[in-house]
Amino acid sequence: MTQMTSSGHRGLVMHEPLLFEQDADGRTGVDLPEPEGLALKLGGLERAGRIGLPGVSEPQVVRHFTRLSQKNYAIDAGLYPLGSCTMKHNPRLNEKVARLPGFAMAHPLQPQQTVTGCLELIGTLAHWLCTLTGMPGVAMSPAAGAHGELAGLMTIRAALTDRGDARKRVLAPESAHGTNPATAALCGYKVESIPANARGRIDVEVLREALDEDVAALMLTNPNTCGLFEDEVVQVAELIHDAGAFFYADGANFNAIVGRVRPGDLGVDAMHINLHKTFSTPHGGGGPGSGPVVLSEPLVPYAPLPCVVADGESWSLVEQDATGKSFGRLRGFHGQMGMFVRALAYMMSHGSDGLRQVAEDSVLNANYVMARLKGAYNLPFPGPCMHECLFDDHTLRDTDVSTLDLAKAMIDEGFHPMTMYFPLVVHGAMLIEPTETESRQSLDLFCDTMLHLMERAQSGDAAWFHDAPHLAPWSRLDETAAARHPVLTWRPQPETNRAA
């Protein structure tokens, strides 16, 4: 950390040591009398040394966690242009509804007859997910997008196994999300990459040559990670089905087409939906998430359990598979109730016309950013784009400023950096997704900043970029050491001779 003052503070951005580093003998947040008469109950197993907790006062603890919260950048603090990983505003109405005691306090082990309202909500959300995607079935239990991918691939594998047609290969375009090949490999498939064509979309002729009776599925992200709609997707689906394989679509970017396009009409067999991206639930990274998977008719019997079904006017949870076709249980319970409530609240508050406008506004905002930055930043593929726009480092190449340098400088300007170096199909990629919840004013401020940074880079001020960020609590980390030798736990210094 750059030490600008004797205290280590930077104005009101205060240096924050770990709680253990604030430890002082005899300091405590509470003052309780020494317990008496317990020795006999412990059978001689009394602790001989320190428990290892830091000695800190209550004000120290409150200030510590308050300061940490102030260092956390989030969508509530400013624009979050993280391409391919939507970070849009979560309406507070959703939060209020999710905190209603009947939903927030529901326990997964409660008797079904005491949570029929929750089951109805899950069933209603499932109905609308099927309606919006044009798919006949949905598995609600996956805990996140990548978990949904796993559920989808396991469903496909179960269907192929059931028909005595175990296949070994899964195809994934270069423009797919990185989790797609990882998921296929986890399911035991050999993964083969399909290159992008000059327009940034899947090369259909290469796909045609790669297809044979050993291909289990194609995993296609649409709109893809270049921010482009796969305009030959119907032909792709026909080729996949003609080869006896299944068409898996990565629905992480569904927010760009929700209310406008139904993936089922394009020939999709399975697609996970990241509720946080399209339906404005909190992002699952580090917390509870949800990634339902919609399924075509041939795959529905093989979906994971449990599932919620309607029985007249009541709802019930199916725990056992009477047909023996389901591949089984994917997780302990039937999903993340809080995310279901938020997603359905988002749907009902927007309505069909509002959801369609979500897609339209997300595409409009991305194209506005693309139009304003075009020229100063190079477009590897011509627009228009969908909900995110992709630039490369072509206009930085003679400046000694890299994509990473520019992203670090964005932190000084008060912006979270965009996605860098992804997708891999372009060199020095910068993928920007403004989302539909940003105003014209916030987009203009972001674009003006990006243009200013490019002018500064091209003016020969590379040294300033190399040291950025200058105004963050921490400057550059040793990223190689952080990745290969992460220090994730605190340990006392040897000379203190204290138990951790």
Coordinates of C-alpha atoms in Angstrom, one line a residue:
M1 CA 0.0 0.0 0.0
T2 CA 1.2 3.5 -0.8
Q3 CA 1.9 5.2 2.5
M4 CA 0.8 8.8 2.0
T5 CA 0.5 9.7 5.7
S6 CA 2.0 8.7 9.0
S7 CA -1.2 6.9 10.0
G8 CA -1.5 4.9 6.8
H9 CA -4.9 6.6 6.1
R10 CA -5.7 8.3 2.7
G11 CA -7.9 11.1 3.8
L12 CA -11.1 9.4 5.1
V13 CA -10.1 6.2 3.3
M14 CA -8.6 4.6 6.4
H15 CA -6.0 1.9 6.6
E16 CA -7.7 -1.1 7.9
P17 CA -5.6 -3.8 9.6
L18 CA -7.0 -7.2 10.4
L19 CA -8.8 -7.6 13.7
F20 CA -6.0 -9.9 14.8
E21 CA -3.6 -7.2 14.1
Q22 CA -5.6 -4.9 16.5
D23 CA -5.3 -7.4 19.3
A24 CA -4.3 -6.0 22.8
D25 CA -4.0 -8.0 26.0
G26 CA -6.9 -7.5 28.4
R27 CA -9.1 -5.6 25.9
T28 CA -12.6 -7.0 25.4
G29 CA -16.0 -6.1 24.2
V30 CA -17.8 -7.5 27.2
D31 CA -17.0 -7.7 30.9
L32 CA -18.3 -10.9 32.4
P33 CA -17.4 -12.3 35.9
E34 CA -15.1 -15.3 36.0
P35 CA -17.2 -18.4 35.9
E36 CA -17.2 -20.4 39.1
G37 CA -17.9 -24.0 39.8
L38 CA -17.2 -25.3 36.3
A39 CA -13.9 -27.1 36.8
L40 CA -15.5 -30.2 38.1
K41 CA -17.9 -30.4 35.2
L42 CA -15.0 -30.2 32.6
G43 CA -13.3 -33.3 33.9
G44 CA -9.8 -31.7 33.8
L45 CA -10.2 -30.6 30.2
E46 CA -9.8 -26.8 30.9
R47 CA -8.1 -24.9 28.2
A48 CA -4.5 -24.1 29.2
G49 CA -3.7 -21.4 26.7
R50 CA -5.3 -18.5 24.9
I51 CA -8.3 -19.3 22.6
G52 CA -6.7 -17.2 19.9
L53 CA -9.4 -14.6 19.5
P54 CA -8.3 -11.0 19.2
G55 CA -8.7 -8.7 22.2
V56 CA -10.7 -5.8 20.8
S57 CA -13.4 -3.5 22.0
E58 CA -16.9 -3.2 20.6
P59 CA -16.3 0.1 18.9
Q60 CA -13.2 -1.4 17.3
V61 CA -15.3 -4.2 15.9
V62 CA -18.1 -1.9 14.6
R63 CA -15.6 0.4 13.0
H64 CA -13.7 -2.5 11.5
F65 CA -16.6 -4.0 9.7
T66 CA -18.1 -0.6 8.7
R67 CA -14.8 0.4 7.1
L68 CA -14.6 -2.9 5.3
S69 CA -18.1 -2.4 3.9
Q70 CA -17.0 1.0 2.6
K71 CA -14.3 -0.6 0.6
N72 CA -16.7 -2.9 -1.2
Y73 CA -17.7 -1.7 -4.6
A74 CA -21.1 -2.8 -5.7
I75 CA -23.9 -2.0 -8.1
D76 CA -25.4 0.2 -5.4
A77 CA -22.2 2.3 -5.5
G78 CA -21.9 2.9 -9.2
L79 CA -21.9 1.5 -12.8
Y80 CA -20.7 -2.1 -13.0
P81 CA -19.8 -2.7 -16.7
L82 CA -18.9 -6.3 -16.2
G83 CA -19.6 -7.9 -19.6
S84 CA -21.2 -11.3 -19.7
C85 CA -21.9 -11.2 -15.9
T86 CA -24.8 -8.8 -15.6
M87 CA -24.7 -6.6 -12.5
K88 CA -27.9 -4.5 -12.7
H89 CA -29.9 -2.8 -10.0
N90 CA -31.9 -5.1 -7.8
P91 CA -35.3 -3.4 -7.1
R92 CA -35.8 -3.0 -3.3
L93 CA -39.4 -4.2 -3.8
N94 CA -37.9 -7.7 -4.5
E95 CA -36.0 -7.5 -1.2
K96 CA -39.0 -6.5 0.8
V97 CA -41.1 -9.3 -0.6
A98 CA -38.3 -11.9 0.0
R99 CA -38.2 -10.9 3.6
L100 CA -41.8 -11.6 4.3
P101 CA -41.7 -14.1 7.2
G102 CA -43.6 -16.8 5.4
F103 CA -40.9 -17.0 2.8
A104 CA -37.8 -15.9 4.8
M105 CA -38.5 -18.2 7.7
A106 CA -39.5 -21.3 5.7
H107 CA -37.4 -24.3 6.5
P108 CA -36.7 -27.0 3.9
L109 CA -37.6 -29.8 6.4
Q110 CA -41.0 -28.4 7.3
P111 CA -44.0 -30.6 6.5
Q112 CA -45.2 -29.9 3.0
Q113 CA -48.7 -29.0 4.3
T114 CA -47.2 -26.0 6.1
V115 CA -45.4 -24.6 3.1
T116 CA -48.0 -24.9 0.3
G117 CA -47.7 -21.2 -0.4
C118 CA -43.9 -21.6 -1.1
L119 CA -44.6 -24.6 -3.3
E120 CA -47.2 -22.6 -5.3
L121 CA -44.7 -19.8 -5.7
I122 CA -42.0 -22.2 -7.1
G123 CA -44.6 -23.7 -9.4
T124 CA -45.8 -20.3 -10.6
L125 CA -42.2 -19.2 -11.3
A126 CA -41.5 -22.5 -13.1
H127 CA -44.6 -21.8 -15.3
W128 CA -43.4 -18.4 -16.3
L129 CA -39.9 -19.6 -17.0
C130 CA -41.4 -22.2 -19.3
T131 CA -43.7 -19.6 -20.9
L132 CA -40.8 -17.1 -21.5
T133 CA -38.5 -19.7 -23.0
G134 CA -41.1 -21.8 -24.9
M135 CA -40.0 -25.0 -23.2
P136 CA -42.3 -27.6 -21.7
G137 CA -40.3 -28.4 -18.5
V138 CA -37.9 -26.9 -16.0
A139 CA -35.7 -28.1 -13.1
M140 CA -35.7 -25.5 -10.4
S141 CA -33.2 -27.0 -8.0
P142 CA -29.8 -26.0 -9.5
A143 CA -28.0 -23.6 -7.2
A144 CA -26.2 -21.4 -9.8
G145 CA -25.7 -21.0 -13.5
A146 CA -22.8 -23.4 -13.7
H147 CA -24.7 -25.8 -11.5
G148 CA -27.6 -25.5 -14.0
E149 CA -25.2 -26.4 -16.8
L150 CA -24.2 -29.5 -14.9
A151 CA -27.9 -30.4 -14.4
G152 CA -28.5 -29.9 -18.1
L153 CA -25.6 -32.1 -19.2
M154 CA -26.4 -34.8 -16.7
T155 CA -30.0 -34.8 -18.1
I156 CA -28.7 -35.2 -21.6
R157 CA -26.3 -37.9 -20.6
A158 CA -29.2 -39.8 -18.8
A159 CA -31.4 -39.5 -21.9
L160 CA -28.6 -40.8 -24.2
T161 CA -27.8 -43.7 -21.8
D162 CA -31.5 -44.6 -21.6
R163 CA -31.6 -45.0 -25.4
G164 CA -28.5 -47.1 -25.4
D165 CA -26.5 -44.4 -27.2
A166 CA -23.7 -43.4 -24.8
R167 CA -21.7 -40.7 -26.6
K168 CA -18.3 -39.3 -25.8
R169 CA -17.9 -35.8 -27.3
V170 CA -19.3 -32.4 -26.6
L171 CA -18.8 -29.4 -28.9
A172 CA -18.3 -25.9 -27.5
P173 CA -17.7 -22.8 -29.7
E174 CA -14.8 -20.4 -28.9
S175 CA -17.4 -17.8 -28.1
A176 CA -19.0 -19.9 -25.4
H177 CA -18.8 -19.1 -21.7
G178 CA -15.8 -20.7 -20.1
T179 CA -17.9 -22.8 -17.8
N180 CA -19.4 -24.7 -20.8
P181 CA -16.3 -26.9 -21.6
A182 CA -15.5 -27.2 -17.9
T183 CA -19.0 -28.6 -17.3
A184 CA -18.8 -31.0 -20.2
A185 CA -15.4 -32.3 -19.0
L186 CA -16.8 -32.7 -15.5
C187 CA -19.5 -35.0 -17.0
G188 CA -16.8 -37.1 -18.6
Y189 CA -17.1 -35.8 -22.1
K190 CA -14.2 -35.0 -24.4
V191 CA -14.6 -31.3 -25.3
E192 CA -13.9 -30.1 -28.8
S193 CA -13.8 -26.4 -29.7
I194 CA -15.6 -25.0 -32.7
P195 CA -13.9 -21.8 -34.0
A196 CA -15.7 -18.5 -34.6
N197 CA -16.0 -17.2 -38.1
A198 CA -15.0 -13.7 -39.3
R199 CA -18.3 -12.3 -38.0
G200 CA -17.6 -13.5 -34.4
R201 CA -20.2 -16.3 -34.6
I202 CA -20.0 -20.1 -34.7
D203 CA -18.5 -21.4 -38.0
V204 CA -21.4 -23.6 -39.2
E205 CA -19.3 -25.4 -41.8
V206 CA -16.7 -26.5 -39.2
L207 CA -19.6 -27.6 -37.0
R208 CA -21.1 -29.6 -39.8
E209 CA -17.8 -31.4 -40.3
A210 CA -17.3 -32.1 -36.6
L211 CA -20.7 -33.7 -36.1
D212 CA -21.0 -37.5 -36.1
E213 CA -22.7 -40.3 -34.1
D214 CA -20.3 -39.8 -31.2
V215 CA -21.3 -36.2 -30.4
A216 CA -23.6 -35.9 -27.4
A217 CA -24.3 -32.2 -27.5
L218 CA -23.4 -28.7 -28.6
M219 CA -23.1 -26.0 -25.9
L220 CA -23.8 -22.7 -27.5
T221 CA -24.0 -19.3 -25.7
N222 CA -26.6 -17.1 -27.4
P223 CA -26.2 -14.1 -27.5
N224 CA -22.5 -15.2 -27.4
T225 CA -19.7 -13.7 -25.5
C226 CA -18.8 -11.4 -28.4
G227 CA -22.1 -9.6 -27.7
L228 CA -23.6 -11.0 -30.9
F229 CA -26.7 -13.0 -31.7
E230 CA -26.0 -16.3 -33.3
D231 CA -28.1 -15.6 -36.4
E232 CA -27.7 -19.1 -37.8
V233 CA -28.9 -20.7 -34.6
V234 CA -31.9 -22.5 -36.3
Q235 CA -29.6 -24.1 -38.8
V236 CA -27.3 -25.1 -36.0
A237 CA -30.1 -26.8 -34.1
E238 CA -31.2 -28.7 -37.2
L239 CA -27.6 -30.0 -37.7
I240 CA -27.4 -31.0 -34.1
H241 CA -30.7 -32.9 -34.2
D242 CA -29.9 -34.6 -37.5
A243 CA -26.8 -36.0 -35.9
G244 CA -28.9 -37.4 -33.0
A245 CA -27.3 -35.0 -30.5
F246 CA -28.9 -32.5 -28.1
F247 CA -28.7 -28.7 -28.3
Y248 CA -27.6 -27.1 -25.0
A249 CA -27.9 -23.3 -24.9
D250 CA -26.1 -21.3 -22.3
G251 CA -28.9 -18.9 -21.2
A252 CA -26.7 -16.6 -19.1
N253 CA -27.3 -13.8 -21.6
F254 CA -31.1 -14.4 -21.7
N255 CA -31.7 -10.8 -20.5
A256 CA -30.8 -9.6 -24.0
I257 CA -33.7 -11.5 -25.6
V258 CA -36.2 -12.1 -22.8
G259 CA -39.7 -11.3 -24.0
R260 CA -38.4 -11.1 -27.6
V261 CA -37.2 -14.6 -28.5
R262 CA -38.2 -18.0 -27.1
P263 CA -35.2 -20.4 -27.2
G264 CA -37.6 -23.3 -27.5
D265 CA -38.6 -21.9 -30.9
L266 CA -35.0 -22.0 -32.0
G267 CA -34.6 -25.7 -31.4
V268 CA -33.0 -25.6 -27.9
D269 CA -33.2 -28.8 -25.8
A270 CA -31.8 -27.5 -22.5
M271 CA -30.8 -24.1 -21.2
H272 CA -30.0 -22.8 -17.8
I273 CA -31.2 -19.4 -16.7
N274 CA -29.1 -17.3 -14.3
L275 CA -31.9 -15.6 -12.3
H276 CA -29.5 -12.9 -11.2
K277 CA -28.8 -11.8 -14.7
T278 CA -32.2 -11.8 -16.2
F279 CA -34.5 -11.5 -13.3
S280 CA -32.5 -9.3 -10.9
T281 CA -31.8 -11.5 -8.0
P282 CA -28.5 -10.9 -6.1
H283 CA -25.4 -12.4 -7.9
G284 CA -24.7 -15.9 -6.6
G285 CA -20.9 -15.5 -6.3
G286 CA -20.2 -16.1 -2.7
G287 CA -23.8 -16.5 -1.7
P288 CA -27.0 -18.2 -2.5
G289 CA -27.8 -18.4 -6.2
S290 CA -30.2 -20.1 -8.5
G291 CA -29.9 -21.5 -12.0
P292 CA -33.0 -23.3 -13.2
V293 CA -32.8 -25.4 -16.4
V294 CA -35.5 -25.5 -18.9
L295 CA -35.8 -28.7 -20.9
S296 CA -37.4 -29.9 -24.1
E297 CA -40.0 -32.7 -24.2
P298 CA -37.5 -35.6 -24.8
L299 CA -35.4 -34.5 -21.8
V300 CA -38.1 -33.7 -19.2
P301 CA -38.4 -37.3 -17.9
Y302 CA -34.6 -37.3 -17.0
A303 CA -34.6 -34.1 -15.0
P304 CA -33.3 -34.0 -11.5
L305 CA -35.6 -34.3 -8.4
P306 CA -37.3 -33.0 -6.4
C307 CA -39.8 -31.1 -8.5
V308 CA -43.0 -29.2 -7.7
V309 CA -46.2 -30.4 -9.4
A310 CA -49.7 -29.1 -9.4
D311 CA -52.4 -31.4 -8.1
G312 CA -55.7 -29.7 -8.9
E313 CA -55.6 -26.5 -6.8
S314 CA -52.9 -27.7 -4.5
W315 CA -49.2 -28.2 -5.0
S316 CA -46.8 -30.9 -3.8
L317 CA -43.2 -31.8 -3.9
V318 CA -42.2 -35.0 -5.8
E319 CA -39.2 -36.6 -4.1
Q320 CA -39.2 -40.0 -5.7
D321 CA -39.1 -40.9 -9.4
A322 CA -41.8 -43.4 -10.3
T323 CA -40.5 -43.9 -13.8
G324 CA -36.9 -44.5 -12.9
K325 CA -35.7 -42.2 -15.6
S326 CA -34.6 -39.2 -13.5
F327 CA -30.8 -39.0 -13.0
G328 CA -31.5 -38.4 -9.3
R329 CA -31.0 -35.6 -6.8
L330 CA -28.6 -32.8 -7.5
R331 CA -28.5 -31.1 -4.1
G332 CA -29.9 -31.4 -0.6
F333 CA -33.2 -29.6 -1.1
H334 CA -35.4 -28.1 -3.8
G335 CA -33.8 -24.7 -4.5
Q336 CA -33.1 -21.3 -3.1
M337 CA -36.5 -19.8 -1.9
G338 CA -35.2 -16.3 -1.5
M339 CA -34.1 -16.2 -5.1
F340 CA -37.4 -17.6 -6.3
V341 CA -39.3 -14.9 -4.5
R342 CA -37.2 -12.1 -5.9
A343 CA -37.4 -13.5 -9.5
L344 CA -41.1 -13.8 -9.4
A345 CA -41.5 -10.4 -7.9
Y346 CA -39.4 -9.0 -10.7
M347 CA -41.5 -10.7 -13.3
M348 CA -44.8 -9.7 -11.9
S349 CA -43.8 -6.1 -11.3
H350 CA -42.6 -5.7 -14.9
G351 CA -45.2 -7.7 -16.7
S352 CA -44.7 -9.0 -20.3
D353 CA -44.3 -5.6 -21.8
G354 CA -41.8 -4.6 -19.1
L355 CA -39.7 -7.7 -19.6
R356 CA -39.6 -7.0 -23.3
Q357 CA -38.4 -3.5 -22.6
V358 CA -35.7 -4.9 -20.3
A359 CA -34.2 -6.6 -23.3
E360 CA -34.7 -3.6 -25.6
D361 CA -33.1 -1.2 -23.2
S362 CA -30.2 -3.5 -22.4
V363 CA -29.4 -3.7 -26.1
L364 CA -30.0 0.0 -26.6
N365 CA -27.6 0.9 -23.8
A366 CA -24.8 -1.4 -25.1
N367 CA -25.2 0.0 -28.6
Y368 CA -25.0 3.5 -27.3
V369 CA -21.7 2.7 -25.5
M370 CA -20.4 1.0 -28.6
A371 CA -21.3 4.0 -30.8
R372 CA -19.7 6.5 -28.5
L373 CA -16.5 4.6 -28.1
K374 CA -16.2 3.4 -31.6
G375 CA -13.1 4.8 -33.3
A376 CA -11.2 5.6 -30.1
Y377 CA -11.6 1.9 -29.3
N378 CA -11.4 -0.8 -31.9
L379 CA -14.4 -3.1 -32.7
P380 CA -13.2 -6.6 -33.7
F381 CA -16.6 -7.3 -35.1
P382 CA -19.0 -4.8 -36.6
G383 CA -22.2 -4.0 -34.7
P384 CA -24.9 -3.7 -33.9
C385 CA -24.4 -5.7 -30.7
M386 CA -26.7 -7.2 -28.2
H387 CA -26.6 -6.4 -24.5
E388 CA -22.8 -6.0 -24.4
C389 CA -20.2 -4.6 -26.7
L390 CA -16.7 -5.9 -27.4
F391 CA -13.5 -3.9 -28.1
D392 CA -9.9 -5.0 -28.4
D393 CA -6.5 -3.4 -27.7
H394 CA -5.7 -2.4 -31.3
T395 CA -5.7 1.3 -30.5
L396 CA -3.5 0.8 -27.5
R397 CA -0.8 -1.2 -29.3
D398 CA 1.7 1.6 -29.8
T399 CA 1.2 3.3 -26.4
D400 CA 2.9 0.8 -24.1
V401 CA -0.4 0.7 -22.2
S402 CA -2.1 -2.7 -22.0
T403 CA -5.8 -3.6 -21.4
L404 CA -4.9 -4.4 -17.8
D405 CA -3.3 -0.9 -17.3
L406 CA -6.4 0.8 -18.7
A407 CA -8.6 -1.3 -16.4
K408 CA -6.6 -0.4 -13.4
A409 CA -6.8 3.3 -14.3
M410 CA -10.6 2.9 -14.4
I411 CA -10.5 2.2 -10.7
D412 CA -9.0 5.6 -10.1
E413 CA -11.9 7.1 -12.1
G414 CA -14.4 5.4 -9.8
F415 CA -15.5 2.6 -12.1
H416 CA -15.3 -1.1 -11.7
P417 CA -13.3 -2.4 -14.7
M418 CA -15.0 -4.2 -17.6
T419 CA -14.3 -7.9 -18.3
M420 CA -10.8 -8.1 -19.6
Y421 CA -9.1 -10.7 -21.9
F422 CA -12.4 -12.5 -22.5
P423 CA -13.6 -13.8 -24.9
L424 CA -10.4 -15.4 -26.0
V425 CA -11.2 -15.0 -29.7
V426 CA -9.9 -11.4 -29.7
H427 CA -6.6 -10.1 -28.4
G428 CA -6.7 -7.7 -25.4
A429 CA -10.5 -8.0 -25.2
M430 CA -12.6 -5.4 -23.3
L431 CA -16.2 -6.6 -22.9
I432 CA -18.6 -3.9 -21.6
E433 CA -22.1 -4.5 -20.4
P434 CA -23.9 -1.4 -19.1
T435 CA -27.2 -3.2 -18.5
E436 CA -30.6 -1.6 -18.9
T437 CA -30.7 0.0 -15.5
E438 CA -28.2 2.7 -16.3
S439 CA -29.3 6.2 -17.3
R440 CA -28.1 8.3 -20.2
Q441 CA -26.2 10.5 -17.8
S442 CA -24.3 7.6 -16.2
L443 CA -23.5 6.1 -19.6
D444 CA -22.2 9.4 -20.8
L445 CA -20.0 9.8 -17.7
F446 CA -18.6 6.3 -18.3
C447 CA -18.0 6.9 -22.0
D448 CA -16.4 10.3 -21.4
T449 CA -14.0 8.7 -18.9
M450 CA -13.1 5.9 -21.3
L451 CA -12.4 8.4 -24.1
H452 CA -10.3 10.5 -21.7
L453 CA -8.2 7.5 -20.7
M454 CA -7.6 6.6 -24.3
E455 CA -6.4 10.1 -25.1
R456 CA -4.1 10.0 -22.1
A457 CA -2.7 6.6 -23.2
Q458 CA -2.1 7.9 -26.7
S459 CA -0.4 11.1 -25.4
G460 CA 2.5 9.0 -24.1
D461 CA 1.6 8.9 -20.4
A462 CA 2.2 5.2 -20.1
A463 CA 4.1 5.4 -16.8
W464 CA 1.0 6.8 -15.0
F465 CA -1.0 3.8 -16.3
H466 CA 1.7 1.4 -15.2
D467 CA 1.3 2.5 -11.5
A468 CA -2.5 2.7 -11.5
P469 CA -4.6 2.5 -9.5
H470 CA -3.2 5.5 -7.5
L471 CA -6.3 6.2 -5.4
A472 CA -7.5 2.8 -4.3
P473 CA -6.8 1.4 -0.8
W474 CA -4.4 -1.1 -2.4
S475 CA -2.4 -0.6 -5.6
R476 CA -1.4 -3.5 -7.8
L477 CA -1.1 -7.0 -6.4
D478 CA 1.4 -9.5 -7.4
E479 CA -1.2 -11.3 -9.4
T480 CA 1.0 -14.4 -10.2
A481 CA 1.8 -14.9 -6.5
A482 CA -1.8 -14.2 -5.5
A483 CA -2.9 -16.9 -7.8
R484 CA -0.2 -19.5 -7.1
H485 CA 0.5 -18.8 -3.4
P486 CA -2.7 -17.3 -2.0
V487 CA -2.6 -16.4 1.7
L488 CA -6.1 -17.0 2.8
T489 CA -5.8 -17.3 6.6
W490 CA -4.1 -15.2 9.3
R491 CA -1.3 -16.7 11.3
P492 CA 0.3 -15.1 14.4
Q493 CA 3.9 -13.9 14.1
P494 CA 6.3 -16.6 15.5
E495 CA 7.7 -14.2 18.1
T496 CA 4.2 -13.7 19.7
N497 CA 4.1 -17.4 20.6
R498 CA 0.3 -17.3 20.8
A499 CA -2.0 -20.1 19.7
A500 CA -4.0 -19.3 16.6

